[in-house]
Amino acid sequence: MLHALRRGDHLGPTPAAHGAGRRPRRVHRVADRPSVRLHLGGPRPRSAVEQYLDALGVPRVTDEPGTFVIADRATDHLLGTLLLHRRPADLPGHVIEQGGELELTYVLRREAWGAGLAFEAATAALRTAASELPDQPVLIVTQTANTRSLALAARLGFRRVGTFEAYDAEQTLAVADLHAFLAG
């Protein structure tokens, strides 16, 4: 299930269960796990994740348009996040000179891998965006070593258009036309 963060979403243990001000533990599982962050620059220290969430608040982390929670259908627990945001022009990896293309990014907890959830969530987000926005390029940027993500990009219809170095690793740039995702 893909949705914007809603009041009442169950992202992990509730604050009442662990005292006021406690952070939902499941949010950490997409940021501090080595297997999940293998191709994303490595795990972030739990203290850094906690400090980030404390500073912004969990709802603030996901309240920007184009930011979604991937949740378990049965329990509504957070399984990951999906973002469809503009790629900053100062980062490498663009297909138009001025940059600012839509970029699809996602991260799932390890136990959610292989169930088709990233494909389902990406398809839903891209179809919605295609119905609301003018046609434009959409990017996926991932480490070339991340063969699972490259396979998902190809399955979604993205085509590889180049590589570049960033974060001490080769990155692959893939692109698709947004309106290719219009429901037919």
PDB file of C-alpha atoms in Angstrom:
ATOM      1  CA  MET A   1       0.000   0.000   0.000  1.00  0.00           C
ATOM      2  CA  LEU A   2       1.347   3.454  -0.942  1.00  0.00           C
ATOM      3  CA  HIS A   3       0.138   6.625   0.743  1.00  0.00           C
ATOM      4  CA  ALA A   4       1.216   9.934   2.158  1.00  0.00           C
ATOM      5  CA  LEU A   5       1.865   9.802   5.875  1.00  0.00           C
ATOM      6  CA  ARG A   6      -1.449  10.202   7.668  1.00  0.00           C
ATOM      7  CA  ARG A   7      -2.312  11.036  11.248  1.00  0.00           C
ATOM      8  CA  GLY A   8      -2.762   7.689  12.934  1.00  0.00           C
ATOM      9  CA  ASP A   9      -0.404   5.763  10.623  1.00  0.00           C
ATOM     10  CA  HIS A  10       1.275   2.983  12.531  1.00  0.00           C
ATOM     11  CA  LEU A  11       4.975   3.305  11.782  1.00  0.00           C
ATOM     12  CA  GLY A  12       6.031   1.268  14.772  1.00  0.00           C
ATOM     13  CA  PRO A  13       5.415   1.317  18.504  1.00  0.00           C
ATOM     14  CA  THR A  14       3.236   4.263  19.421  1.00  0.00           C
ATOM     15  CA  PRO A  15       4.555   7.047  21.670  1.00  0.00           C
ATOM     16  CA  ALA A  16       2.049   6.014  24.348  1.00  0.00           C
ATOM     17  CA  ALA A  17       3.567   2.535  24.426  1.00  0.00           C
ATOM     18  CA  HIS A  18       7.069   3.841  25.081  1.00  0.00           C
ATOM     19  CA  GLY A  19       6.588   7.210  26.721  1.00  0.00           C
ATOM     20  CA  ALA A  20       5.968  10.639  25.236  1.00  0.00           C
ATOM     21  CA  GLY A  21       8.465  11.775  22.649  1.00  0.00           C
ATOM     22  CA  ARG A  22       9.654   8.294  21.654  1.00  0.00           C
ATOM     23  CA  ARG A  23      10.346   7.744  17.976  1.00  0.00           C
ATOM     24  CA  PRO A  24       8.700   4.874  16.083  1.00  0.00           C
ATOM     25  CA  ARG A  25      11.400   2.184  15.783  1.00  0.00           C
ATOM     26  CA  ARG A  26      10.436   0.935  12.324  1.00  0.00           C
ATOM     27  CA  VAL A  27      11.431   4.268  10.761  1.00  0.00           C
ATOM     28  CA  HIS A  28      15.038   3.491  11.690  1.00  0.00           C
ATOM     29  CA  ARG A  29      15.041   0.193   9.804  1.00  0.00           C
ATOM     30  CA  VAL A  30      15.270   1.945   6.445  1.00  0.00           C
ATOM     31  CA  ALA A  31      18.240   4.091   7.508  1.00  0.00           C
ATOM     32  CA  ASP A  32      20.439   2.204   9.950  1.00  0.00           C
ATOM     33  CA  ARG A  33      20.545  -1.310   8.476  1.00  0.00           C
ATOM     34  CA  PRO A  34      23.702  -2.262   6.534  1.00  0.00           C
ATOM     35  CA  SER A  35      21.835  -4.510   4.064  1.00  0.00           C
ATOM     36  CA  VAL A  36      19.281  -1.797   3.258  1.00  0.00           C
ATOM     37  CA  ARG A  37      21.885   0.972   2.868  1.00  0.00           C
ATOM     38  CA  LEU A  38      24.509  -1.133   1.033  1.00  0.00           C
ATOM     39  CA  HIS A  39      24.152   0.877  -2.201  1.00  0.00           C
ATOM     40  CA  LEU A  40      23.178   4.138  -0.482  1.00  0.00           C
ATOM     41  CA  GLY A  41      26.485   5.043   1.098  1.00  0.00           C
ATOM     42  CA  GLY A  42      26.209   2.603   3.988  1.00  0.00           C
ATOM     43  CA  PRO A  43      24.153   2.614   7.149  1.00  0.00           C
ATOM     44  CA  ARG A  44      23.651   5.856   9.006  1.00  0.00           C
ATOM     45  CA  PRO A  45      24.415   5.691  12.723  1.00  0.00           C
ATOM     46  CA  ARG A  46      21.223   5.182  14.677  1.00  0.00           C
ATOM     47  CA  SER A  47      22.046   8.279  16.740  1.00  0.00           C
ATOM     48  CA  ALA A  48      22.196  10.372  13.546  1.00  0.00           C
ATOM     49  CA  VAL A  49      18.829   8.976  12.379  1.00  0.00           C
ATOM     50  CA  GLU A  50      17.296   9.669  15.788  1.00  0.00           C
ATOM     51  CA  GLN A  51      18.717  13.204  15.860  1.00  0.00           C
ATOM     52  CA  TYR A  52      17.322  13.882  12.360  1.00  0.00           C
ATOM     53  CA  LEU A  53      13.857  12.577  13.293  1.00  0.00           C
ATOM     54  CA  ASP A  54      13.868  14.465  16.596  1.00  0.00           C
ATOM     55  CA  ALA A  55      14.842  17.719  14.866  1.00  0.00           C
ATOM     56  CA  LEU A  56      12.165  17.492  12.167  1.00  0.00           C
ATOM     57  CA  GLY A  57       9.569  15.131  13.602  1.00  0.00           C
ATOM     58  CA  VAL A  58       8.459  12.001  11.757  1.00  0.00           C
ATOM     59  CA  PRO A  59       5.454  13.657  10.022  1.00  0.00           C
ATOM     60  CA  ARG A  60       7.673  16.491   8.767  1.00  0.00           C
ATOM     61  CA  VAL A  61      10.061  13.983   7.187  1.00  0.00           C
ATOM     62  CA  THR A  62       7.264  12.717   4.948  1.00  0.00           C
ATOM     63  CA  ASP A  63       4.966  15.738   4.477  1.00  0.00           C
ATOM     64  CA  GLU A  64       6.554  17.061   1.276  1.00  0.00           C
ATOM     65  CA  PRO A  65       4.465  16.417  -1.859  1.00  0.00           C
ATOM     66  CA  GLY A  66       5.779  13.386  -3.691  1.00  0.00           C
ATOM     67  CA  THR A  67       6.878  11.647  -0.480  1.00  0.00           C
ATOM     68  CA  PHE A  68       5.077   8.408   0.298  1.00  0.00           C
ATOM     69  CA  VAL A  69       5.052   5.611   2.833  1.00  0.00           C
ATOM     70  CA  ILE A  70       5.077   2.040   1.567  1.00  0.00           C
ATOM     71  CA  ALA A  71       3.039   0.217   4.209  1.00  0.00           C
ATOM     72  CA  ASP A  72       2.055  -3.367   4.879  1.00  0.00           C
ATOM     73  CA  ARG A  73      -1.564  -3.879   3.772  1.00  0.00           C
ATOM     74  CA  ALA A  74      -2.484  -5.982   6.797  1.00  0.00           C
ATOM     75  CA  THR A  75      -0.737  -4.100   9.607  1.00  0.00           C
ATOM     76  CA  ASP A  76      -0.116  -0.650   8.087  1.00  0.00           C
ATOM     77  CA  HIS A  77       3.483  -0.874   9.398  1.00  0.00           C
ATOM     78  CA  LEU A  78       6.101   1.092   7.493  1.00  0.00           C
ATOM     79  CA  LEU A  79       7.991  -1.067   5.013  1.00  0.00           C
ATOM     80  CA  GLY A  80       9.767   1.746   3.220  1.00  0.00           C
ATOM     81  CA  THR A  81       9.504   5.108   1.556  1.00  0.00           C
ATOM     82  CA  LEU A  82       9.155   6.311  -2.016  1.00  0.00           C
ATOM     83  CA  LEU A  83       9.942   9.817  -3.234  1.00  0.00           C
ATOM     84  CA  LEU A  84       9.145  11.501  -6.532  1.00  0.00           C
ATOM     85  CA  HIS A  85      10.994  14.814  -6.216  1.00  0.00           C
ATOM     86  CA  ARG A  86      13.004  17.164  -8.399  1.00  0.00           C
ATOM     87  CA  ARG A  87      16.681  16.171  -8.705  1.00  0.00           C
ATOM     88  CA  PRO A  88      18.738  19.163  -7.547  1.00  0.00           C
ATOM     89  CA  ALA A  89      20.589  20.834 -10.428  1.00  0.00           C
ATOM     90  CA  ASP A  90      23.863  20.846  -8.465  1.00  0.00           C
ATOM     91  CA  LEU A  91      23.998  17.037  -8.366  1.00  0.00           C
ATOM     92  CA  PRO A  92      25.469  15.077 -11.274  1.00  0.00           C
ATOM     93  CA  GLY A  93      23.182  12.959 -13.447  1.00  0.00           C
ATOM     94  CA  HIS A  94      20.769  14.893 -15.626  1.00  0.00           C
ATOM     95  CA  VAL A  95      19.234  14.569 -19.080  1.00  0.00           C
ATOM     96  CA  ILE A  96      18.302  18.236 -19.507  1.00  0.00           C
ATOM     97  CA  GLU A  97      20.835  21.030 -19.220  1.00  0.00           C
ATOM     98  CA  GLN A  98      19.167  22.986 -16.410  1.00  0.00           C
ATOM     99  CA  GLY A  99      18.472  19.852 -14.333  1.00  0.00           C
ATOM    100  CA  GLY A 100      15.500  19.665 -12.004  1.00  0.00           C
ATOM    101  CA  GLU A 101      13.988  16.544 -13.571  1.00  0.00           C
ATOM    102  CA  LEU A 102      11.656  14.347 -11.570  1.00  0.00           C
ATOM    103  CA  GLU A 103      13.607  11.626  -9.791  1.00  0.00           C
ATOM    104  CA  LEU A 104      12.151   8.414  -8.399  1.00  0.00           C
ATOM    105  CA  THR A 105      13.835   7.063  -5.279  1.00  0.00           C
ATOM    106  CA  TYR A 106      12.750   4.391  -2.855  1.00  0.00           C
ATOM    107  CA  VAL A 107      14.063   2.327   0.010  1.00  0.00           C
ATOM    108  CA  LEU A 108      12.504  -0.748   1.593  1.00  0.00           C
ATOM    109  CA  ARG A 109      13.264  -2.643   4.772  1.00  0.00           C
ATOM    110  CA  ARG A 110      15.203  -5.827   3.982  1.00  0.00           C
ATOM    111  CA  GLU A 111      12.327  -8.107   4.960  1.00  0.00           C
ATOM    112  CA  ALA A 112      10.127  -6.433   2.297  1.00  0.00           C
ATOM    113  CA  TRP A 113      12.512  -7.130  -0.606  1.00  0.00           C
ATOM    114  CA  GLY A 114      11.462  -9.500  -3.360  1.00  0.00           C
ATOM    115  CA  ALA A 115       7.706  -9.166  -2.860  1.00  0.00           C
ATOM    116  CA  GLY A 116       7.076  -6.747  -5.751  1.00  0.00           C
ATOM    117  CA  LEU A 117       6.320  -3.851  -3.394  1.00  0.00           C
ATOM    118  CA  ALA A 118       8.797  -1.405  -4.960  1.00  0.00           C
ATOM    119  CA  PHE A 119       7.379  -2.129  -8.423  1.00  0.00           C
ATOM    120  CA  GLU A 120       3.791  -1.732  -7.208  1.00  0.00           C
ATOM    121  CA  ALA A 121       4.541   1.485  -5.309  1.00  0.00           C
ATOM    122  CA  ALA A 122       6.604   3.019  -8.129  1.00  0.00           C
ATOM    123  CA  THR A 123       3.944   2.173 -10.702  1.00  0.00           C
ATOM    124  CA  ALA A 124       1.205   3.755  -8.569  1.00  0.00           C
ATOM    125  CA  ALA A 125       3.204   6.923  -7.914  1.00  0.00           C
ATOM    126  CA  LEU A 126       4.278   7.307 -11.536  1.00  0.00           C
ATOM    127  CA  ARG A 127       0.745   6.712 -12.870  1.00  0.00           C
ATOM    128  CA  THR A 128      -0.639   9.335 -10.508  1.00  0.00           C
ATOM    129  CA  ALA A 129       2.077  11.838 -11.456  1.00  0.00           C
ATOM    130  CA  ALA A 130       1.519  11.133 -15.162  1.00  0.00           C
ATOM    131  CA  SER A 131      -2.189  11.911 -14.802  1.00  0.00           C
ATOM    132  CA  GLU A 132      -1.476  15.233 -13.049  1.00  0.00           C
ATOM    133  CA  LEU A 133       1.730  16.618 -14.614  1.00  0.00           C
ATOM    134  CA  PRO A 134       2.867  17.449 -18.145  1.00  0.00           C
ATOM    135  CA  ASP A 135       5.059  14.902 -19.901  1.00  0.00           C
ATOM    136  CA  GLN A 136       8.682  15.187 -18.816  1.00  0.00           C
ATOM    137  CA  PRO A 137      11.677  12.973 -18.132  1.00  0.00           C
ATOM    138  CA  VAL A 138      11.778  10.955 -14.917  1.00  0.00           C
ATOM    139  CA  LEU A 139      15.124   9.748 -13.604  1.00  0.00           C
ATOM    140  CA  ILE A 140      16.340   6.849 -11.542  1.00  0.00           C
ATOM    141  CA  VAL A 141      19.914   7.123 -10.274  1.00  0.00           C
ATOM    142  CA  THR A 142      21.407   4.093  -8.552  1.00  0.00           C
ATOM    143  CA  GLN A 143      24.785   2.555  -7.959  1.00  0.00           C
ATOM    144  CA  THR A 144      25.748   0.412 -10.920  1.00  0.00           C
ATOM    145  CA  ALA A 145      26.520  -2.374  -8.431  1.00  0.00           C
ATOM    146  CA  ASN A 146      22.856  -2.377  -7.329  1.00  0.00           C
ATOM    147  CA  THR A 147      21.681  -4.975  -9.833  1.00  0.00           C
ATOM    148  CA  ARG A 148      18.295  -5.419  -8.131  1.00  0.00           C
ATOM    149  CA  SER A 149      17.501  -1.713  -8.491  1.00  0.00           C
ATOM    150  CA  LEU A 150      18.689  -1.694 -12.112  1.00  0.00           C
ATOM    151  CA  ALA A 151      16.452  -4.689 -12.853  1.00  0.00           C
ATOM    152  CA  LEU A 152      13.487  -2.887 -11.268  1.00  0.00           C
ATOM    153  CA  ALA A 153      14.224   0.241 -13.316  1.00  0.00           C
ATOM    154  CA  ALA A 154      14.223  -1.838 -16.507  1.00  0.00           C
ATOM    155  CA  ARG A 155      11.008  -3.622 -15.486  1.00  0.00           C
ATOM    156  CA  LEU A 156       9.380  -0.216 -14.945  1.00  0.00           C
ATOM    157  CA  GLY A 157      10.451   0.852 -18.455  1.00  0.00           C
ATOM    158  CA  PHE A 158      13.440   3.060 -17.644  1.00  0.00           C
ATOM    159  CA  ARG A 159      16.363   2.927 -20.060  1.00  0.00           C
ATOM    160  CA  ARG A 160      19.989   3.377 -19.090  1.00  0.00           C
ATOM    161  CA  VAL A 161      21.485   6.518 -20.594  1.00  0.00           C
ATOM    162  CA  GLY A 162      24.823   6.893 -18.836  1.00  0.00           C
ATOM    163  CA  THR A 163      27.044   6.496 -15.821  1.00  0.00           C
ATOM    164  CA  PHE A 164      28.959   8.884 -13.598  1.00  0.00           C
ATOM    165  CA  GLU A 165      30.975   8.833 -10.375  1.00  0.00           C
ATOM    166  CA  ALA A 166      29.373  10.006  -7.123  1.00  0.00           C
ATOM    167  CA  TYR A 167      29.641   8.946  -3.499  1.00  0.00           C
ATOM    168  CA  ASP A 168      32.828   6.996  -4.310  1.00  0.00           C
ATOM    169  CA  ALA A 169      30.988   4.632  -6.663  1.00  0.00           C
ATOM    170  CA  GLU A 170      29.800   4.415 -10.244  1.00  0.00           C
ATOM    171  CA  GLN A 171      26.173   5.503 -10.602  1.00  0.00           C
ATOM    172  CA  THR A 172      23.832   4.562 -13.444  1.00  0.00           C
ATOM    173  CA  LEU A 173      21.414   7.152 -14.811  1.00  0.00           C
ATOM    174  CA  ALA A 174      18.175   5.781 -16.259  1.00  0.00           C
ATOM    175  CA  VAL A 175      15.299   7.760 -17.773  1.00  0.00           C
ATOM    176  CA  ALA A 176      11.682   7.282 -18.833  1.00  0.00           C
ATOM    177  CA  ASP A 177       9.012   9.635 -20.128  1.00  0.00           C
ATOM    178  CA  LEU A 178       6.439  10.378 -17.448  1.00  0.00           C
ATOM    179  CA  HIS A 179       3.466   9.888 -19.763  1.00  0.00           C
ATOM    180  CA  ALA A 180       4.635   6.374 -20.560  1.00  0.00           C
ATOM    181  CA  PHE A 181       3.053   5.560 -17.183  1.00  0.00           C
ATOM    182  CA  LEU A 182      -0.443   6.774 -18.069  1.00  0.00           C
ATOM    183  CA  ALA A 183      -2.908   3.979 -17.406  1.00  0.00           C
ATOM    184  CA  GLY A 184      -3.962   2.605 -20.754  1.00  0.00           C
TER     185      GLY A 184
END
